[in-house]
Amino acid sequence: MLFEDRISLILKLIETQGSIENSKIIKDLKISEATLRRDLAYLEKENKIKRVRGGAVLRKVARKEIEIKEKNTNKDSKKKIAKVAAQFISDGDYIYLDAGTTTYEMIDYIKGKDIKVVTNGIIHLERLIANNIETYLIGGRIKKSTLAIVGVKALRDLSEFRFDKAFIGINGINENGYSTHDVEEALIKKQAIENSNKAFILADSTKFDMIYFANVAKLEEAIIITDKKEINKDIIKNAKIINV
C-alpha cells in the first residue's frame, strides 16, 4: 500500500471515531507496529492527530471565534492571573497591553504605577484613563467581535514602539505554540512580542491543548501565566510557566 493511501485511510479511521486504538488500525489495515508508529508520528507532526497511550485522537482546529460578550467567564481565574501579571510591572516601564478580558483585569492592579501603556483594546481605555495611566491607542480597524484594533495601520503604529514588557491574551496553546482565530489579530500579537524585552501570555485553563487557525509565536518566546496545574509535558519542556 502506498504511503499516501495508508495515511489517508488511517486519518479516515480516526476521523470516523474521534479516537482509536493502535491495535484496531493494525488489524484493519494489516500493517506492522513499526509502520503505524511512523505514520502516526507523521500525522502528529502535521497537526492532524495527537498520539496518546495505546492509540490516537483527532486534533481539530477550533473554528468558532468567541465574541467579547461571551468571554466574561472564569472571571475569578482571570483576576488571579491578572494580579500576578501586574506584579512584573515596575515604575518607569513601557508596557503593551493586548486586547482581551484577562489583560483588562490587570488594569486595576497597576493603578498608581508610573508607567506608559500602549494598547489595541477599546474596552481598556476607560479604565486606564480612570486609573490615571498614560495611555497610547494604536490606530486601525476596530474588530466588532473582540473590540480589538487590527489591520495594516495598527501594525504600522505598533512598529513605532518598543516595550519593556508585553502582556498578551491568547486563544490557544499547544506544544507547537500560541495561536488565535484571526490572522490580523495574530499579526498584532506577534509584533508586540517581537518588540518587547519580555513577553507574558495570560491564559486560563481553557486555553490549553487548543489550536486555532493563525499562529502567533513559539512557546519559548513568552512566559505563560496560568491557573492550570496539569500541563502537557511538551509545553512545560518549551515554555516557562508561572502558576497562580
PDB file of C-alpha atoms in Angstrom:
ATOM      1  CA  MET A   1       0.000   0.000   0.000  1.00  0.00           C
ATOM      2  CA  LEU A   2       1.335   3.443  -0.937  1.00  0.00           C
ATOM      3  CA  PHE A   3       2.262   5.806   1.887  1.00  0.00           C
ATOM      4  CA  GLU A   4      -0.284   8.438   0.802  1.00  0.00           C
ATOM      5  CA  ASP A   5      -3.092   5.870   0.640  1.00  0.00           C
ATOM      6  CA  ARG A   6      -2.187   4.427   4.025  1.00  0.00           C
ATOM      7  CA  ILE A   7      -2.075   7.866   5.660  1.00  0.00           C
ATOM      8  CA  SER A   8      -5.455   8.721   4.171  1.00  0.00           C
ATOM      9  CA  LEU A   9      -7.013   5.504   5.492  1.00  0.00           C
ATOM     10  CA  ILE A  10      -5.543   5.944   8.981  1.00  0.00           C
ATOM     11  CA  LEU A  11      -6.832   9.510   9.153  1.00  0.00           C
ATOM     12  CA  LYS A  12     -10.270   8.397   7.941  1.00  0.00           C
ATOM     13  CA  LEU A  13     -10.446   5.752  10.685  1.00  0.00           C
ATOM     14  CA  ILE A  14      -9.561   8.309  13.351  1.00  0.00           C
ATOM     15  CA  GLU A  15     -11.940  10.941  11.937  1.00  0.00           C
ATOM     16  CA  THR A  16     -14.812   8.438  11.939  1.00  0.00           C
ATOM     17  CA  GLN A  17     -14.428   7.571  15.609  1.00  0.00           C
ATOM     18  CA  GLY A  18     -12.682  10.616  17.074  1.00  0.00           C
ATOM     19  CA  SER A  19     -10.197   8.291  18.781  1.00  0.00           C
ATOM     20  CA  ILE A  20      -8.890   4.821  18.011  1.00  0.00           C
ATOM     21  CA  GLU A  21      -6.613   2.135  19.459  1.00  0.00           C
ATOM     22  CA  ASN A  22      -3.413   1.213  17.656  1.00  0.00           C
ATOM     23  CA  SER A  23      -4.411  -2.454  17.650  1.00  0.00           C
ATOM     24  CA  LYS A  24      -7.543  -1.689  15.590  1.00  0.00           C
ATOM     25  CA  ILE A  25      -5.589   0.252  12.960  1.00  0.00           C
ATOM     26  CA  ILE A  26      -3.037  -2.572  12.708  1.00  0.00           C
ATOM     27  CA  LYS A  27      -5.814  -5.144  12.348  1.00  0.00           C
ATOM     28  CA  ASP A  28      -7.916  -3.167   9.836  1.00  0.00           C
ATOM     29  CA  LEU A  29      -5.032  -2.091   7.603  1.00  0.00           C
ATOM     30  CA  LYS A  30      -2.847  -5.173   8.143  1.00  0.00           C
ATOM     31  CA  ILE A  31       0.284  -3.150   8.829  1.00  0.00           C
ATOM     32  CA  SER A  32       3.132  -3.583  11.312  1.00  0.00           C
ATOM     33  CA  GLU A  33       3.524  -1.700  14.592  1.00  0.00           C
ATOM     34  CA  ALA A  34       6.671  -0.046  13.272  1.00  0.00           C
ATOM     35  CA  THR A  35       4.857   1.229  10.176  1.00  0.00           C
ATOM     36  CA  LEU A  36       1.953   2.525  12.240  1.00  0.00           C
ATOM     37  CA  ARG A  37       4.343   4.263  14.622  1.00  0.00           C
ATOM     38  CA  ARG A  38       5.981   6.124  11.725  1.00  0.00           C
ATOM     39  CA  ASP A  39       2.627   7.014  10.168  1.00  0.00           C
ATOM     40  CA  LEU A  40       1.183   8.359  13.416  1.00  0.00           C
ATOM     41  CA  ALA A  41       4.345  10.387  14.022  1.00  0.00           C
ATOM     42  CA  TYR A  42       3.890  11.947  10.579  1.00  0.00           C
ATOM     43  CA  LEU A  43       0.211  12.757  11.204  1.00  0.00           C
ATOM     44  CA  GLU A  44       1.014  14.265  14.598  1.00  0.00           C
ATOM     45  CA  LYS A  45       3.736  16.438  13.075  1.00  0.00           C
ATOM     46  CA  GLU A  46       1.156  17.651  10.537  1.00  0.00           C
ATOM     47  CA  ASN A  47      -1.180  18.567  13.438  1.00  0.00           C
ATOM     48  CA  LYS A  48      -3.844  16.128  12.230  1.00  0.00           C
ATOM     49  CA  ILE A  49      -3.849  13.868  15.280  1.00  0.00           C
ATOM     50  CA  LYS A  50      -2.449  13.585  18.760  1.00  0.00           C
ATOM     51  CA  ARG A  51      -0.867  10.347  19.917  1.00  0.00           C
ATOM     52  CA  VAL A  52      -1.967   9.024  23.297  1.00  0.00           C
ATOM     53  CA  ARG A  53      -1.047   5.866  25.181  1.00  0.00           C
ATOM     54  CA  GLY A  54      -2.134   2.916  23.016  1.00  0.00           C
ATOM     55  CA  GLY A  55      -3.810   4.968  20.308  1.00  0.00           C
ATOM     56  CA  ALA A  56      -4.531   8.320  18.730  1.00  0.00           C
ATOM     57  CA  VAL A  57      -7.161  11.063  18.859  1.00  0.00           C
ATOM     58  CA  LEU A  58      -8.240  13.519  16.216  1.00  0.00           C
ATOM     59  CA  ARG A  59      -6.906  17.042  16.605  1.00  0.00           C
ATOM     60  CA  LYS A  60      -9.406  19.577  15.360  1.00  0.00           C
ATOM     61  CA  VAL A  61      -8.658  23.206  14.652  1.00  0.00           C
ATOM     62  CA  ALA A  62     -11.088  25.332  16.657  1.00  0.00           C
ATOM     63  CA  ARG A  63     -13.260  27.262  14.218  1.00  0.00           C
ATOM     64  CA  LYS A  64     -15.613  29.441  16.223  1.00  0.00           C
ATOM     65  CA  GLU A  65     -14.296  32.757  17.462  1.00  0.00           C
ATOM     66  CA  ILE A  66     -15.643  33.729  20.865  1.00  0.00           C
ATOM     67  CA  GLU A  67     -17.027  37.257  20.961  1.00  0.00           C
ATOM     68  CA  ILE A  68     -16.075  39.680  23.720  1.00  0.00           C
ATOM     69  CA  LYS A  69     -19.518  39.403  25.374  1.00  0.00           C
ATOM     70  CA  GLU A  70     -19.070  35.601  25.635  1.00  0.00           C
ATOM     71  CA  LYS A  71     -15.569  35.817  27.110  1.00  0.00           C
ATOM     72  CA  ASN A  72     -16.603  37.033  30.542  1.00  0.00           C
ATOM     73  CA  THR A  73     -16.242  33.553  32.039  1.00  0.00           C
ATOM     74  CA  ASN A  74     -13.705  32.158  34.518  1.00  0.00           C
ATOM     75  CA  LYS A  75     -13.572  35.669  35.951  1.00  0.00           C
ATOM     76  CA  ASP A  76     -12.021  34.618  39.270  1.00  0.00           C
ATOM     77  CA  SER A  77      -9.210  32.794  37.450  1.00  0.00           C
ATOM     78  CA  LYS A  78      -8.630  35.754  35.166  1.00  0.00           C
ATOM     79  CA  LYS A  79      -8.393  38.127  38.120  1.00  0.00           C
ATOM     80  CA  LYS A  80      -5.826  35.877  39.814  1.00  0.00           C
ATOM     81  CA  ILE A  81      -3.762  35.672  36.627  1.00  0.00           C
ATOM     82  CA  ALA A  82      -4.030  39.442  36.125  1.00  0.00           C
ATOM     83  CA  LYS A  83      -2.940  40.182  39.692  1.00  0.00           C
ATOM     84  CA  VAL A  84       0.199  38.041  39.327  1.00  0.00           C
ATOM     85  CA  ALA A  85       0.964  39.526  35.902  1.00  0.00           C
ATOM     86  CA  ALA A  86       0.743  43.066  37.301  1.00  0.00           C
ATOM     87  CA  GLN A  87       3.469  42.248  39.824  1.00  0.00           C
ATOM     88  CA  PHE A  88       6.003  42.103  36.979  1.00  0.00           C
ATOM     89  CA  ILE A  89       5.427  45.781  36.131  1.00  0.00           C
ATOM     90  CA  SER A  90       7.777  48.354  37.650  1.00  0.00           C
ATOM     91  CA  ASP A  91       7.758  52.145  37.721  1.00  0.00           C
ATOM     92  CA  GLY A  92       9.246  53.541  34.530  1.00  0.00           C
ATOM     93  CA  ASP A  93       8.164  50.588  32.374  1.00  0.00           C
ATOM     94  CA  TYR A  94       6.791  50.920  28.859  1.00  0.00           C
ATOM     95  CA  ILE A  95       4.027  48.335  28.560  1.00  0.00           C
ATOM     96  CA  TYR A  96       1.991  46.762  25.764  1.00  0.00           C
ATOM     97  CA  LEU A  97      -1.436  45.654  26.982  1.00  0.00           C
ATOM     98  CA  ASP A  98      -3.140  43.432  24.436  1.00  0.00           C
ATOM     99  CA  ALA A  99      -6.889  43.428  23.821  1.00  0.00           C
ATOM    100  CA  GLY A 100      -8.678  40.759  25.859  1.00  0.00           C
ATOM    101  CA  THR A 101     -10.627  40.133  29.035  1.00  0.00           C
ATOM    102  CA  THR A 102      -7.712  38.841  31.131  1.00  0.00           C
ATOM    103  CA  THR A 103      -5.440  41.756  30.213  1.00  0.00           C
ATOM    104  CA  TYR A 104      -8.368  44.065  31.013  1.00  0.00           C
ATOM    105  CA  GLU A 105      -8.417  42.677  34.566  1.00  0.00           C
ATOM    106  CA  MET A 106      -4.793  43.809  35.020  1.00  0.00           C
ATOM    107  CA  ILE A 107      -5.658  47.490  34.883  1.00  0.00           C
ATOM    108  CA  ASP A 108      -6.879  47.941  38.462  1.00  0.00           C
ATOM    109  CA  TYR A 109      -3.733  46.185  39.727  1.00  0.00           C
ATOM    110  CA  ILE A 110      -1.393  48.664  38.003  1.00  0.00           C
ATOM    111  CA  LYS A 111      -3.098  51.764  39.361  1.00  0.00           C
ATOM    112  CA  GLY A 112      -0.603  54.218  40.808  1.00  0.00           C
ATOM    113  CA  LYS A 113       2.384  52.906  38.846  1.00  0.00           C
ATOM    114  CA  ASP A 114       4.481  55.407  36.887  1.00  0.00           C
ATOM    115  CA  ILE A 115       4.233  53.669  33.520  1.00  0.00           C
ATOM    116  CA  LYS A 116       3.209  54.227  29.910  1.00  0.00           C
ATOM    117  CA  VAL A 117       0.790  51.809  28.260  1.00  0.00           C
ATOM    118  CA  VAL A 118       0.171  51.119  24.582  1.00  0.00           C
ATOM    119  CA  THR A 119      -2.940  49.088  23.754  1.00  0.00           C
ATOM    120  CA  ASN A 120      -5.156  47.919  20.910  1.00  0.00           C
ATOM    121  CA  GLY A 121      -8.048  47.171  23.276  1.00  0.00           C
ATOM    122  CA  ILE A 122     -11.031  49.501  23.025  1.00  0.00           C
ATOM    123  CA  ILE A 123     -12.536  48.253  26.296  1.00  0.00           C
ATOM    124  CA  HIS A 124      -9.286  49.052  28.124  1.00  0.00           C
ATOM    125  CA  LEU A 125      -9.391  52.790  27.529  1.00  0.00           C
ATOM    126  CA  GLU A 126     -11.961  53.973  30.060  1.00  0.00           C
ATOM    127  CA  ARG A 127     -10.403  52.029  32.931  1.00  0.00           C
ATOM    128  CA  LEU A 128      -6.840  53.075  32.025  1.00  0.00           C
ATOM    129  CA  ILE A 129      -7.864  56.733  31.942  1.00  0.00           C
ATOM    130  CA  ALA A 130      -9.844  56.409  35.193  1.00  0.00           C
ATOM    131  CA  ASN A 131      -6.715  54.995  36.833  1.00  0.00           C
ATOM    132  CA  ASN A 132      -4.672  57.962  35.589  1.00  0.00           C
ATOM    133  CA  ILE A 133      -2.366  55.770  33.463  1.00  0.00           C
ATOM    134  CA  GLU A 134      -0.697  57.451  30.483  1.00  0.00           C
ATOM    135  CA  THR A 135      -2.112  55.564  27.502  1.00  0.00           C
ATOM    136  CA  TYR A 136      -1.470  55.353  23.757  1.00  0.00           C
ATOM    137  CA  LEU A 137      -4.061  53.752  21.488  1.00  0.00           C
ATOM    138  CA  ILE A 138      -2.845  52.401  18.151  1.00  0.00           C
ATOM    139  CA  GLY A 139      -4.962  53.220  15.098  1.00  0.00           C
ATOM    140  CA  GLY A 140      -6.616  50.870  12.653  1.00  0.00           C
ATOM    141  CA  ARG A 141      -9.783  48.899  12.073  1.00  0.00           C
ATOM    142  CA  ILE A 142     -11.964  48.037  15.060  1.00  0.00           C
ATOM    143  CA  LYS A 143     -12.906  44.381  15.039  1.00  0.00           C
ATOM    144  CA  LYS A 144     -16.504  44.179  16.218  1.00  0.00           C
ATOM    145  CA  SER A 145     -16.394  40.695  17.755  1.00  0.00           C
ATOM    146  CA  THR A 146     -13.428  41.340  20.075  1.00  0.00           C
ATOM    147  CA  LEU A 147     -13.236  45.167  20.126  1.00  0.00           C
ATOM    148  CA  ALA A 148      -9.563  44.879  19.185  1.00  0.00           C
ATOM    149  CA  ILE A 149      -7.860  47.283  16.781  1.00  0.00           C
ATOM    150  CA  VAL A 150      -6.232  45.406  13.909  1.00  0.00           C
ATOM    151  CA  GLY A 151      -5.045  45.863  10.341  1.00  0.00           C
ATOM    152  CA  VAL A 152      -2.187  47.434   8.410  1.00  0.00           C
ATOM    153  CA  LYS A 153      -2.479  50.811  10.163  1.00  0.00           C
ATOM    154  CA  ALA A 154      -2.383  49.105  13.576  1.00  0.00           C
ATOM    155  CA  LEU A 155       0.739  47.149  12.648  1.00  0.00           C
ATOM    156  CA  ARG A 156       2.436  50.281  11.338  1.00  0.00           C
ATOM    157  CA  ASP A 157       1.617  52.187  14.542  1.00  0.00           C
ATOM    158  CA  LEU A 158       2.780  49.298  16.720  1.00  0.00           C
ATOM    159  CA  SER A 159       6.109  49.063  14.882  1.00  0.00           C
ATOM    160  CA  GLU A 160       6.974  52.556  16.207  1.00  0.00           C
ATOM    161  CA  PHE A 161       7.082  51.353  19.837  1.00  0.00           C
ATOM    162  CA  ARG A 162       9.476  49.282  21.935  1.00  0.00           C
ATOM    163  CA  PHE A 163       8.355  47.782  25.241  1.00  0.00           C
ATOM    164  CA  ASP A 164       9.887  46.587  28.460  1.00  0.00           C
ATOM    165  CA  LYS A 165       7.074  44.067  28.797  1.00  0.00           C
ATOM    166  CA  ALA A 166       4.102  42.899  26.734  1.00  0.00           C
ATOM    167  CA  PHE A 167       1.040  41.168  28.165  1.00  0.00           C
ATOM    168  CA  ILE A 168      -0.766  39.111  25.561  1.00  0.00           C
ATOM    169  CA  GLY A 169      -4.161  37.428  25.544  1.00  0.00           C
ATOM    170  CA  ILE A 170      -4.392  34.169  23.594  1.00  0.00           C
ATOM    171  CA  ASN A 171      -6.990  31.689  22.352  1.00  0.00           C
ATOM    172  CA  GLY A 172      -4.965  28.509  22.099  1.00  0.00           C
ATOM    173  CA  ILE A 173      -1.815  26.927  23.496  1.00  0.00           C
ATOM    174  CA  ASN A 174      -0.413  23.571  22.492  1.00  0.00           C
ATOM    175  CA  GLU A 175       3.038  22.034  22.095  1.00  0.00           C
ATOM    176  CA  ASN A 176       3.530  23.887  18.794  1.00  0.00           C
ATOM    177  CA  GLY A 177       2.995  27.341  20.297  1.00  0.00           C
ATOM    178  CA  TYR A 178       0.384  30.056  20.659  1.00  0.00           C
ATOM    179  CA  SER A 179      -2.471  30.561  18.213  1.00  0.00           C
ATOM    180  CA  THR A 180      -5.570  32.641  17.680  1.00  0.00           C
ATOM    181  CA  HIS A 181      -8.595  32.617  15.401  1.00  0.00           C
ATOM    182  CA  ASP A 182      -7.861  35.677  13.291  1.00  0.00           C
ATOM    183  CA  VAL A 183      -4.782  36.365  11.141  1.00  0.00           C
ATOM    184  CA  GLU A 184      -4.916  40.123  11.724  1.00  0.00           C
ATOM    185  CA  GLU A 185      -5.033  39.749  15.496  1.00  0.00           C
ATOM    186  CA  ALA A 186      -2.243  37.158  15.319  1.00  0.00           C
ATOM    187  CA  LEU A 187      -0.015  39.637  13.485  1.00  0.00           C
ATOM    188  CA  ILE A 188      -0.602  42.307  16.153  1.00  0.00           C
ATOM    189  CA  LYS A 189       0.234  39.882  18.976  1.00  0.00           C
ATOM    190  CA  LYS A 190       3.316  38.648  17.124  1.00  0.00           C
ATOM    191  CA  GLN A 191       4.574  42.205  16.524  1.00  0.00           C
ATOM    192  CA  ALA A 192       4.057  43.142  20.179  1.00  0.00           C
ATOM    193  CA  ILE A 193       6.014  40.087  21.351  1.00  0.00           C
ATOM    194  CA  GLU A 194       8.869  40.847  18.947  1.00  0.00           C
ATOM    195  CA  ASN A 195       9.007  44.492  20.107  1.00  0.00           C
ATOM    196  CA  SER A 196       9.242  43.584  23.806  1.00  0.00           C
ATOM    197  CA  ASN A 197      12.172  42.747  26.048  1.00  0.00           C
ATOM    198  CA  LYS A 198       9.924  40.257  27.825  1.00  0.00           C
ATOM    199  CA  ALA A 199       6.501  38.894  26.849  1.00  0.00           C
ATOM    200  CA  PHE A 200       3.854  37.249  29.024  1.00  0.00           C
ATOM    201  CA  ILE A 201       0.959  35.113  27.807  1.00  0.00           C
ATOM    202  CA  LEU A 202      -2.079  35.344  30.098  1.00  0.00           C
ATOM    203  CA  ALA A 203      -4.102  32.149  29.747  1.00  0.00           C
ATOM    204  CA  ASP A 204      -6.690  30.444  31.913  1.00  0.00           C
ATOM    205  CA  SER A 205      -7.022  26.666  31.865  1.00  0.00           C
ATOM    206  CA  THR A 206      -9.494  26.612  28.956  1.00  0.00           C
ATOM    207  CA  LYS A 207      -6.810  27.804  26.503  1.00  0.00           C
ATOM    208  CA  PHE A 208      -4.593  24.727  26.739  1.00  0.00           C
ATOM    209  CA  ASP A 209      -4.492  21.891  24.192  1.00  0.00           C
ATOM    210  CA  MET A 210      -6.357  24.137  21.765  1.00  0.00           C
ATOM    211  CA  ILE A 211      -5.164  25.101  18.313  1.00  0.00           C
ATOM    212  CA  TYR A 212      -6.537  27.912  16.173  1.00  0.00           C
ATOM    213  CA  PHE A 213      -6.065  28.938  12.552  1.00  0.00           C
ATOM    214  CA  ALA A 214      -3.392  31.622  12.935  1.00  0.00           C
ATOM    215  CA  ASN A 215      -0.024  31.046  14.616  1.00  0.00           C
ATOM    216  CA  VAL A 216       1.267  33.781  16.935  1.00  0.00           C
ATOM    217  CA  ALA A 217       4.608  32.632  18.367  1.00  0.00           C
ATOM    218  CA  LYS A 218       6.593  29.668  19.621  1.00  0.00           C
ATOM    219  CA  LEU A 219       6.282  28.613  23.251  1.00  0.00           C
ATOM    220  CA  GLU A 220       9.774  29.773  24.200  1.00  0.00           C
ATOM    221  CA  GLU A 221       9.073  33.338  23.031  1.00  0.00           C
ATOM    222  CA  ALA A 222       6.934  34.153  26.087  1.00  0.00           C
ATOM    223  CA  ILE A 223       6.276  33.301  29.722  1.00  0.00           C
ATOM    224  CA  ILE A 224       2.866  31.748  30.444  1.00  0.00           C
ATOM    225  CA  ILE A 225       0.892  32.892  33.489  1.00  0.00           C
ATOM    226  CA  THR A 226      -1.964  30.472  34.139  1.00  0.00           C
ATOM    227  CA  ASP A 227      -4.237  28.837  36.685  1.00  0.00           C
ATOM    228  CA  LYS A 228      -3.864  25.425  35.022  1.00  0.00           C
ATOM    229  CA  LYS A 229      -1.967  22.962  37.192  1.00  0.00           C
ATOM    230  CA  GLU A 230      -1.652  19.861  34.987  1.00  0.00           C
ATOM    231  CA  ILE A 231       0.028  20.860  31.739  1.00  0.00           C
ATOM    232  CA  ASN A 232       1.157  18.821  28.740  1.00  0.00           C
ATOM    233  CA  LYS A 233       4.809  17.842  29.317  1.00  0.00           C
ATOM    234  CA  ASP A 234       5.745  19.092  25.826  1.00  0.00           C
ATOM    235  CA  ILE A 235       4.543  22.579  26.771  1.00  0.00           C
ATOM    236  CA  ILE A 236       6.397  22.517  30.092  1.00  0.00           C
ATOM    237  CA  LYS A 237       9.547  21.479  28.232  1.00  0.00           C
ATOM    238  CA  ASN A 238       9.473  24.504  25.918  1.00  0.00           C
ATOM    239  CA  ALA A 239       7.961  27.331  27.967  1.00  0.00           C
ATOM    240  CA  LYS A 240       8.455  28.976  31.321  1.00  0.00           C
ATOM    241  CA  ILE A 241       5.184  28.689  33.239  1.00  0.00           C
ATOM    242  CA  ILE A 242       4.012  30.611  36.287  1.00  0.00           C
ATOM    243  CA  ASN A 243       1.059  29.079  38.135  1.00  0.00           C
ATOM    244  CA  VAL A 244      -1.265  31.275  40.181  1.00  0.00           C
TER     245      VAL A 244
END
